[in-house]
Coordinates of C-alpha atoms in Angstrom, one line a residue:
X143 CA 179.6 265.5 -126.6
X144 CA 179.5 264.8 -130.4
X145 CA 176.7 266.0 -132.7
X146 CA 175.8 262.5 -133.3
X147 CA 175.2 261.7 -129.4
X148 CA 172.9 264.9 -129.2
X149 CA 169.1 264.0 -128.9
X150 CA 168.3 267.9 -128.4
X151 CA 170.6 270.6 -129.5
X152 CA 169.8 274.3 -129.5
X153 CA 171.9 277.4 -130.3
X154 CA 171.1 281.0 -129.3
X155 CA 167.4 280.4 -128.6
X156 CA 165.4 283.4 -127.9
X157 CA 161.8 284.4 -127.1
X158 CA 160.1 287.6 -126.0
X159 CA 156.9 288.7 -125.5
X160 CA 154.8 292.1 -125.3
X161 CA 152.7 292.5 -122.2
X162 CA 150.7 295.6 -121.8
X163 CA 153.1 297.4 -124.4
X164 CA 156.1 296.2 -122.4
X165 CA 158.8 294.1 -124.1
X166 CA 159.6 291.3 -122.2
X167 CA 162.7 288.8 -122.9
X168 CA 161.6 285.4 -121.5
X169 CA 164.5 283.6 -123.0
X170 CA 167.7 285.3 -123.8
X171 CA 169.9 283.5 -126.4
X172 CA 170.5 280.3 -124.7
X173 CA 172.6 276.9 -125.7
X174 CA 171.8 273.5 -124.7
X175 CA 172.7 270.1 -125.7
X176 CA 171.1 266.8 -124.3
X177 CA 172.7 263.3 -125.1
X178 CA 170.8 260.1 -125.8
X179 CA 169.4 258.2 -122.9
X180 CA 170.1 261.0 -120.5
X181 CA 167.6 262.5 -117.7
X182 CA 168.3 266.0 -118.2
X183 CA 167.2 268.7 -115.7
X184 CA 166.2 272.4 -116.3
X185 CA 166.0 273.7 -113.0
X186 CA 165.2 277.3 -111.8
X187 CA 162.1 279.1 -110.1
X188 CA 158.9 279.9 -111.7
X189 CA 159.2 282.5 -114.0
X190 CA 162.8 281.7 -115.0
X191 CA 162.0 280.7 -118.7
X192 CA 162.1 277.1 -118.3
X193 CA 158.6 276.4 -119.8
X194 CA 159.1 278.9 -122.7
X195 CA 162.3 277.1 -123.6
X196 CA 160.2 273.6 -123.2
X197 CA 157.4 275.1 -125.3
X198 CA 159.9 276.1 -128.5
X199 CA 161.7 272.9 -128.2
X200 CA 158.3 271.0 -128.4
X201 CA 157.0 273.1 -131.3
X202 CA 154.3 274.7 -129.1
X203 CA 155.8 278.1 -129.5
X204 CA 157.5 279.8 -132.2
X205 CA 161.4 280.5 -132.0
X206 CA 162.0 284.0 -132.2
X207 CA 165.9 283.7 -133.0
X208 CA 168.3 280.9 -132.8
X209 CA 168.0 277.1 -133.8
X210 CA 167.0 273.8 -132.4
X211 CA 167.1 270.2 -133.3
X212 CA 165.2 267.5 -131.4
X213 CA 165.1 263.7 -132.2
X214 CA 167.1 264.6 -135.6
X215 CA 164.7 267.1 -136.7
X216 CA 164.9 270.9 -137.1
X217 CA 162.2 272.3 -134.8
X218 CA 161.2 275.4 -137.0
X219 CA 161.5 273.6 -140.3
X220 CA 160.1 270.1 -139.7
X221 CA 157.7 270.7 -136.7
X222 CA 155.5 267.7 -137.8
X223 CA 158.3 265.5 -137.7
X224 CA 159.7 266.6 -134.3
X225 CA 156.0 266.1 -132.6
X226 CA 156.0 262.7 -134.4
X227 CA 159.2 261.7 -132.3
X228 CA 158.5 263.3 -128.9
X229 CA 156.0 262.9 -125.9
X230 CA 155.1 266.1 -124.0
X231 CA 153.5 266.1 -120.3
X232 CA 152.5 269.6 -119.6
X233 CA 151.8 270.8 -115.9
X234 CA 148.2 270.5 -116.5
X235 CA 148.0 267.2 -118.0
X236 CA 145.8 266.0 -121.0
X237 CA 143.6 263.0 -119.9
X238 CA 140.0 263.0 -120.5
X239 CA 138.2 262.6 -117.1
X240 CA 135.0 261.1 -118.2
X241 CA 137.0 258.1 -120.0
X242 CA 138.8 255.2 -118.4
X243 CA 142.9 255.3 -118.5
X244 CA 142.8 252.4 -121.1
X245 CA 140.5 254.5 -123.2
X246 CA 142.7 257.6 -123.2
X247 CA 145.8 255.7 -124.0
X248 CA 144.2 253.6 -126.7
X249 CA 142.9 256.8 -128.2
X250 CA 146.4 258.6 -127.8
X251 CA 148.1 255.7 -129.5
X252 CA 145.5 255.7 -132.7
X253 CA 146.0 259.6 -132.8
X254 CA 150.0 258.9 -133.3
X255 CA 149.0 256.4 -136.3
X256 CA 149.1 253.1 -134.6
X257 CA 147.0 250.4 -135.8
X258 CA 144.6 248.9 -133.4
X259 CA 146.9 246.0 -132.5
X260 CA 150.0 247.9 -131.8
X261 CA 147.8 250.8 -130.0
X262 CA 146.5 247.7 -127.6
X263 CA 150.0 246.3 -127.1
X264 CA 151.7 249.7 -126.3
X265 CA 148.6 250.5 -124.0
X266 CA 149.2 247.3 -121.8
X267 CA 152.8 248.0 -122.1
X268 CA 152.7 251.3 -120.5
X269 CA 150.2 250.7 -118.0
X270 CA 152.2 247.6 -116.6
X271 CA 155.4 250.0 -116.6
X272 CA 153.8 252.9 -114.7
X273 CA 151.6 250.3 -112.4
X274 CA 148.4 251.5 -113.6
X275 CA 146.9 248.1 -114.9
X276 CA 144.8 247.4 -111.8
X277 CA 143.0 250.8 -112.1
X278 CA 143.0 251.0 -116.1
X279 CA 139.4 250.6 -116.5
X280 CA 138.6 253.1 -114.2
X281 CA 137.4 256.5 -115.3
X282 CA 140.1 258.8 -114.7
X283 CA 137.8 261.3 -112.6
X284 CA 138.3 258.5 -109.8
X285 CA 142.2 258.5 -110.0
X286 CA 144.2 260.0 -107.0
X287 CA 147.0 262.8 -107.9
X288 CA 149.7 260.4 -108.3
X289 CA 147.7 257.9 -110.4
X290 CA 146.6 260.8 -112.6
X291 CA 150.2 261.9 -113.0
X292 CA 151.5 258.5 -113.9
X293 CA 148.7 258.4 -116.5
X294 CA 149.9 261.7 -117.9
X295 CA 153.6 260.2 -118.4
X296 CA 151.8 257.0 -119.7
X297 CA 150.1 259.2 -122.5
X298 CA 153.5 260.8 -123.1
X299 CA 155.2 257.5 -123.9
X300 CA 152.5 255.1 -125.4
X301 CA 153.7 255.9 -129.0
X302 CA 157.4 255.3 -128.1
X303 CA 158.8 258.5 -128.5
X304 CA 162.5 259.3 -128.6
X305 CA 162.6 262.1 -126.4
X306 CA 160.1 262.7 -123.4
X307 CA 159.3 266.2 -122.1
X308 CA 158.0 266.8 -118.7
X309 CA 157.2 269.9 -117.5
X310 CA 157.1 270.1 -113.6
X311 CA 156.2 266.5 -113.5
X312 CA 155.5 266.1 -109.8
X313 CA 154.0 269.8 -109.0
X314 CA 151.2 268.9 -106.4
X315 CA 152.2 265.5 -105.3
X316 CA 152.9 264.6 -101.8
X317 CA 156.3 263.2 -101.0
X318 CA 155.5 259.6 -101.4
X319 CA 153.8 260.2 -104.9
X320 CA 156.7 262.3 -105.8
X321 CA 159.3 259.4 -105.1
X322 CA 157.3 256.8 -106.9
X323 CA 157.0 259.0 -110.0
X324 CA 160.7 259.5 -109.8
X325 CA 161.2 255.7 -109.9
X326 CA 159.2 255.3 -113.0
X327 CA 160.8 258.3 -114.6
X328 CA 164.3 256.5 -113.9
X329 CA 162.8 253.2 -115.4
X330 CA 161.9 255.1 -118.8
X331 CA 165.7 256.0 -118.9
X332 CA 166.6 252.5 -118.5
X333 CA 164.5 251.4 -121.3
X334 CA 166.1 254.2 -123.5
X335 CA 164.0 257.1 -123.4
X336 CA 165.8 260.3 -123.2
X337 CA 164.0 262.5 -120.6
X338 CA 164.0 266.3 -120.5
X339 CA 162.5 267.6 -117.0
X340 CA 161.8 271.2 -116.1
X341 CA 161.6 271.5 -112.1
X342 CA 161.8 273.8 -109.4
X343 CA 162.3 271.0 -106.8
X344 CA 166.0 270.9 -105.8
X345 CA 165.3 267.4 -104.5
X346 CA 163.9 266.3 -107.7
X347 CA 166.8 267.4 -109.8
X348 CA 169.3 265.8 -107.5
X349 CA 167.5 262.7 -107.5
X350 CA 166.6 262.0 -111.0
X351 CA 169.2 264.2 -113.4
X352 CA 172.2 262.9 -114.8
X353 CA 173.1 266.7 -115.8
X354 CA 171.6 269.9 -115.0
X355 CA 171.2 273.6 -116.2
X356 CA 170.2 276.1 -114.0
X357 CA 168.2 279.0 -115.6
X358 CA 167.1 282.5 -114.0
X359 CA 165.8 285.5 -115.7
X360 CA 166.0 283.9 -119.3
X361 CA 169.6 282.8 -119.0
X362 CA 171.7 280.0 -118.1
X363 CA 173.6 280.4 -115.0
X364 CA 175.2 277.3 -114.4
X365 CA 175.5 273.7 -115.9
X366 CA 177.0 270.3 -115.2
X367 CA 176.3 267.2 -113.2
X368 CA 174.8 267.8 -109.8
X369 CA 178.3 266.8 -108.1
X370 CA 180.2 269.3 -110.3
X371 CA 178.0 272.1 -109.8
X372 CA 178.3 271.5 -106.1
X373 CA 182.0 271.5 -106.5
X374 CA 181.8 274.9 -107.6
X375 CA 180.8 276.2 -104.3
X376 CA 183.9 276.7 -102.1
X377 CA 183.8 274.5 -98.9
X378 CA 181.0 273.9 -96.5
X379 CA 177.8 276.0 -95.8
X380 CA 177.0 277.3 -92.3
X381 CA 173.8 278.8 -91.6
X382 CA 173.2 281.3 -88.6
X383 CA 169.7 282.2 -87.5
X384 CA 169.9 285.1 -85.3
X385 CA 167.4 286.1 -82.3
X386 CA 167.4 289.7 -83.8
X387 CA 167.6 289.3 -87.4
X388 CA 166.6 293.0 -88.3
X389 CA 169.2 294.7 -86.3
X390 CA 171.9 292.0 -86.0
X391 CA 172.2 290.7 -89.6
X392 CA 174.0 293.6 -91.1
X393 CA 176.2 294.0 -88.3
X394 CA 176.9 290.1 -88.2
X395 CA 177.5 290.4 -92.0
X396 CA 180.1 293.1 -91.7
X397 CA 182.0 291.1 -88.9
X398 CA 182.2 287.7 -90.8
X399 CA 183.2 289.3 -93.8
X400 CA 186.3 290.3 -92.2
X401 CA 187.1 286.8 -91.2
X402 CA 189.8 284.8 -93.2
X403 CA 188.1 281.6 -93.0
X404 CA 184.8 282.9 -94.8
X405 CA 184.9 282.6 -98.6
X406 CA 181.4 284.1 -99.0
X407 CA 178.6 285.6 -97.0
X408 CA 175.0 286.9 -97.4
X409 CA 172.1 287.5 -95.6
X410 CA 169.3 284.8 -96.7
X411 CA 165.8 285.6 -95.6
X412 CA 165.8 285.6 -91.6
X413 CA 169.4 284.1 -91.6
X414 CA 172.8 284.6 -92.2
X415 CA 174.6 282.1 -94.7
X416 CA 178.2 281.6 -95.0
X417 CA 180.6 279.6 -97.1
X418 CA 183.9 278.2 -95.4
X419 CA 186.6 275.9 -96.4
X420 CA 186.1 273.6 -93.3
X421 CA 183.1 274.3 -91.3
X422 CA 184.0 272.2 -88.3
X423 CA 187.4 274.5 -87.7
X424 CA 185.3 277.8 -88.6
X425 CA 182.5 277.3 -86.5
X426 CA 183.7 277.8 -83.0
X427 CA 186.0 281.0 -84.1
X428 CA 182.8 282.6 -85.7
X429 CA 180.5 281.7 -82.8
X430 CA 183.3 283.5 -80.5
X431 CA 183.3 286.4 -82.7
X432 CA 179.5 286.8 -82.9
X433 CA 179.3 286.5 -79.0
X434 CA 182.1 289.1 -78.5
X435 CA 179.9 291.7 -80.3
X436 CA 176.6 290.5 -78.4
X437 CA 175.0 289.1 -81.3
X438 CA 172.6 286.4 -80.4
X439 CA 172.5 283.2 -82.2
X440 CA 169.3 281.1 -82.2
X441 CA 170.5 278.3 -83.9
X442 CA 173.3 277.0 -86.2
X443 CA 173.4 274.3 -89.0
X444 CA 176.3 273.1 -91.0
X445 CA 176.1 271.3 -94.3
X446 CA 178.0 270.2 -97.4
X447 CA 176.9 272.7 -100.6
X448 CA 173.6 272.0 -102.0
X449 CA 172.1 272.9 -105.6
X450 CA 170.2 275.7 -103.4
X451 CA 173.9 277.0 -102.7
X452 CA 174.8 276.8 -106.1
X453 CA 171.9 279.2 -107.5
X454 CA 172.5 281.5 -104.4
X455 CA 176.3 281.7 -105.4
X456 CA 175.3 282.2 -109.1
X457 CA 172.3 284.8 -108.5
X458 CA 172.7 286.2 -104.9
X459 CA 169.6 284.9 -103.7
X460 CA 168.2 281.5 -102.4
X461 CA 166.1 279.4 -105.2
X462 CA 164.0 278.3 -102.2
X463 CA 162.9 281.7 -101.7
X464 CA 162.5 282.9 -105.4
X465 CA 159.0 283.0 -105.8
X466 CA 156.8 283.2 -108.8
X467 CA 158.4 286.5 -109.5
X468 CA 161.3 285.1 -110.7
X469 CA 161.5 286.6 -114.2
X470 CA 159.4 287.8 -117.2
X471 CA 157.7 284.4 -117.7
X472 CA 155.7 284.9 -114.7
X473 CA 154.3 288.1 -115.6
X474 CA 153.2 286.3 -118.7
X475 CA 151.5 283.8 -116.5
X476 CA 150.2 286.3 -114.6
X477 CA 148.5 288.1 -117.7
X478 CA 147.3 284.9 -119.1
X479 CA 149.8 284.8 -121.8
X480 CA 151.7 281.7 -123.3
X481 CA 154.8 281.3 -121.0

């Protein structure tokens, strides 16, 4: 990727906070590049540093160290220019419940300096793009969760930004509304908008993003396309759920670790996860081995690697199991600090 292709470029980006006298490194010197017209995903557990990074890139938090350019402007030295060229949709959204969807959009467009006629044209356009025209003149407090989230996205693009930042865009949505939102985000990319998404949903990252970075504890642990990241995990994934996990899992782990067909193994929650070159060939051997040692298996599943397997391989834990205590950022959120 050449420098002229980069809509977002950061080098050595760092952010630290002090909480109750403790020094916490939320973002630890990360580099990233996002190309024009790309849907770029920042994947990681809650508290990993994703939102802190996004807030630095959107000028909402000062950068402690490092440099960043967004849409051709320096984030630290030209914050007003950056803001004029981006759209930002936070986790909480920003619509006025007492106003209609159309009124919210018209006000947003006018705040960005559009004249009345252009604001009206842009409002009609985004209402159509995000399937909001029929409810445009209803008060926002009557909107469903999916409708409200689409309005949040509309507010982020009504002024025609070069880059749209979406922070956990589908949190709280049911699967149907989440899939609907994904379709609209893909449509924005087709219209030429570069989209930067933070998410902890594996399915969202897999379905939407052209390229991903996986973040944990303030650091980048992997980057690439979903396909190339999965290829970094050797072979197939085998998951054994044991009848007596507490007593049998350590013994089973020691047993399979001595098997030539197993590339890697770890206890994951109430199960034992293995990575093997060929699952269909390795599975019968592994079952015989466990049976010989009287280790009872409740269920077995075999699958190709997922993004969760990538995260597990890079960090030693499952992204699905990584809760809100994922890193320093979550401590800041607990304390009510900006994170």
